[in-house]
PDB file of C-alpha atoms in Angstrom:
ATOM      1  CA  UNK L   1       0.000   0.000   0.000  1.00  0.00           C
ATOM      2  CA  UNK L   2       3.052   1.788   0.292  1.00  0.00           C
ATOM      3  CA  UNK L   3       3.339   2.794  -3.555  1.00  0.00           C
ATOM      4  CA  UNK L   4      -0.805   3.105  -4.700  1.00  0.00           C
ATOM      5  CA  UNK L   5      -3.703   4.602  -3.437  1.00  0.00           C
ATOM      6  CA  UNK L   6      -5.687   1.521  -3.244  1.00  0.00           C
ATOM      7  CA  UNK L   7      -4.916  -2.487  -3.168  1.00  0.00           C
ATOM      8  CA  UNK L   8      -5.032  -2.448  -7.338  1.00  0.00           C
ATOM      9  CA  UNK L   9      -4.024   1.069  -8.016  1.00  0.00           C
ATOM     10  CA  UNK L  10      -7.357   2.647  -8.653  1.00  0.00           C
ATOM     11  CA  UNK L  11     -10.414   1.865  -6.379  1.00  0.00           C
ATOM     12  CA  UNK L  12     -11.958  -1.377  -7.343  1.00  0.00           C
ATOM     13  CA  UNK L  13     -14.018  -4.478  -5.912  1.00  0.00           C
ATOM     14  CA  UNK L  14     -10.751  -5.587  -4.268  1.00  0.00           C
ATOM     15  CA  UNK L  15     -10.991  -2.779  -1.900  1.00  0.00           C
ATOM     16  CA  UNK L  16     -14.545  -3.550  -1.305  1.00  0.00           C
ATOM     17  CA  UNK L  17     -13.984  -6.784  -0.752  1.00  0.00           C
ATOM     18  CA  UNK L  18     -10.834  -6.148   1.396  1.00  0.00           C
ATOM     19  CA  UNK L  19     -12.086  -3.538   3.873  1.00  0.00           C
ATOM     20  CA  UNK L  20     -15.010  -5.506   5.900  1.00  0.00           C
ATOM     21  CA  UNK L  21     -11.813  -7.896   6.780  1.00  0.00           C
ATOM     22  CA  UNK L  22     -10.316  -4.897   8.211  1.00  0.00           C
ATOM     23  CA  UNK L  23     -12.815  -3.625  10.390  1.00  0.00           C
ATOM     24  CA  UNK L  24     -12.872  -5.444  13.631  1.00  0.00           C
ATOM     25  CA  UNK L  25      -9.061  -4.814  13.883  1.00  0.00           C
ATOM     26  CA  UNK L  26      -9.468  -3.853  17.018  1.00  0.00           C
ATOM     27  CA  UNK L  27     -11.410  -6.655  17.982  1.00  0.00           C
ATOM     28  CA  UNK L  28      -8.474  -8.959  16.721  1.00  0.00           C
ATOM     29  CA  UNK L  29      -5.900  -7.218  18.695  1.00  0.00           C
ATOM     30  CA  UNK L  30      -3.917  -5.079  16.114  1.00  0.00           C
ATOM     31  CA  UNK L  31      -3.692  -1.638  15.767  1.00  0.00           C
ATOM     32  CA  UNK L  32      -3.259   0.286  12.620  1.00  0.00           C
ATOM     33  CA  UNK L  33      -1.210   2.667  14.009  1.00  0.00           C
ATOM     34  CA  UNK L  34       1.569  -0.283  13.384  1.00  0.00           C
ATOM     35  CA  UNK L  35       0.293  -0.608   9.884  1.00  0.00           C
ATOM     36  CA  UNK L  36       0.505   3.475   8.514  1.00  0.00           C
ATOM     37  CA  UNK L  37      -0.315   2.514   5.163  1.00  0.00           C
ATOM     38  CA  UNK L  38      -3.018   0.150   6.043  1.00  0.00           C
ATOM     39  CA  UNK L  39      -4.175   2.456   8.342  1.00  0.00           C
ATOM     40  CA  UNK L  40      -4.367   5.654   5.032  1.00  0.00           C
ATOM     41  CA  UNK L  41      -6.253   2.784   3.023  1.00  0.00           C
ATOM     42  CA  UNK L  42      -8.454   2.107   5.708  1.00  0.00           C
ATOM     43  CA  UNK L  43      -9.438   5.748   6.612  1.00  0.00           C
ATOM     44  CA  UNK L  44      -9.514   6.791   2.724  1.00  0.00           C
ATOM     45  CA  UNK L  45     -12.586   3.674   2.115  1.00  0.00           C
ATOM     46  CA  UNK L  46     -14.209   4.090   5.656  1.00  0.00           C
ATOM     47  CA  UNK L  47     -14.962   7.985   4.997  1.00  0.00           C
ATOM     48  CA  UNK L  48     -16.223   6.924   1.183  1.00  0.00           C
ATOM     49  CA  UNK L  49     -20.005   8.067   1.004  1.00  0.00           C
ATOM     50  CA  UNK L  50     -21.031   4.540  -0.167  1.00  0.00           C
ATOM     51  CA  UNK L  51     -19.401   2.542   2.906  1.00  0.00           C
ATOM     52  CA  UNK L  52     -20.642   5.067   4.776  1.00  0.00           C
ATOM     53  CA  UNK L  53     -24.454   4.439   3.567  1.00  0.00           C
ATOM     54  CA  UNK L  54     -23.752   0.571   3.406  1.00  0.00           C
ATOM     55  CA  UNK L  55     -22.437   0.315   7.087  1.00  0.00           C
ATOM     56  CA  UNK L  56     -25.812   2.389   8.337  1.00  0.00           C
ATOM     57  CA  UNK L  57     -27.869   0.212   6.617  1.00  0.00           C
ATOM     58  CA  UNK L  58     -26.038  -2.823   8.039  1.00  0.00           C
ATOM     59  CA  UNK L  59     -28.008  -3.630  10.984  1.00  0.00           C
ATOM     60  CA  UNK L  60     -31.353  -2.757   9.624  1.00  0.00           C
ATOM     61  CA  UNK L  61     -30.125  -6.117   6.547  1.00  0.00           C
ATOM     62  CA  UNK L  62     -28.076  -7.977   9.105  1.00  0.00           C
ATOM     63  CA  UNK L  63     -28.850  -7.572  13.217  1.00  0.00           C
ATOM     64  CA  UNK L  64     -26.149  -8.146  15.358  1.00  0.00           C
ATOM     65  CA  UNK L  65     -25.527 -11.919  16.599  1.00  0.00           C
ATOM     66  CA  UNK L  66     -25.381 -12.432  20.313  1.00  0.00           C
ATOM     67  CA  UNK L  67     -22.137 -14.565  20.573  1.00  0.00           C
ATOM     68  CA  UNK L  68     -21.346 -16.336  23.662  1.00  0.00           C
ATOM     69  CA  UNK L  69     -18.035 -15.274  25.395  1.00  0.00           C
ATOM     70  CA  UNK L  70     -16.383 -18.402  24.287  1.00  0.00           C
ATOM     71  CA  UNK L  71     -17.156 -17.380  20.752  1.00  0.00           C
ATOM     72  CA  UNK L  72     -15.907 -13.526  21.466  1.00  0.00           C
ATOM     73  CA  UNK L  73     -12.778 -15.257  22.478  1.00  0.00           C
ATOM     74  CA  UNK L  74     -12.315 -17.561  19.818  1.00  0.00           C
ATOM     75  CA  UNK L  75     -12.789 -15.213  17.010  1.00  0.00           C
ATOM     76  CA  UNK L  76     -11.428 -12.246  18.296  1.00  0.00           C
ATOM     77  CA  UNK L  77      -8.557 -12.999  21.185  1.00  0.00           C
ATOM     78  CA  UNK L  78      -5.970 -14.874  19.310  1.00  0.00           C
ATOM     79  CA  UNK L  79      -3.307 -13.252  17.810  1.00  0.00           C
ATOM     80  CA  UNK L  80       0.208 -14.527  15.849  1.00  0.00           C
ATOM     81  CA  UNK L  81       2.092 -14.479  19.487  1.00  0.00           C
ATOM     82  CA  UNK L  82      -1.159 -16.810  21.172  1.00  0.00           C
ATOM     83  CA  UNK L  83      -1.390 -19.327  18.437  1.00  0.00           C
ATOM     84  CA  UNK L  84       2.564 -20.011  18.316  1.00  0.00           C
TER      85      UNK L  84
END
């Protein structure tokens, strides 16, 4: 990300694609501020005007899921230093 604005140059479906994966970063235990590029990319397709429609008409298509702590910490608490 170092050398283009987005993952194939231009904007395309790969960013689209791409950027849901990137979302619960936080969740996963990283933080962009380690990844300055990723972090740009990230900012530059969360403040587009169509992610920001899509993403407020999320929950009204797709409610929330009540996941059980063990699935919290299954999805979201490992990390490349736990799973070594």
């Amino acid at each position: 990300m170092a050398d283009r604005e987005f993952i194939a140059g231009g904007y395309s479906i790969a960013d689209m694609a791409s950027y849901p994966w990137i979302v619960p970063h936080a969740l996963q235990g990283q933080n962009l501020d380690d990844f300055p590029h990723l972090k740009r990319w990230f900012e530059a397709i969360k403040a587009r005007p169509g992610t920001v429609r899509a993403y407020e008409q999320g929950p009204k298509v797709n409610p929330p899921a009540e996941l059980s702590e063990e699935a919290k910490k299954l999805l979201f608490s490992q990390t490349a230093a736990t799973v070594r």
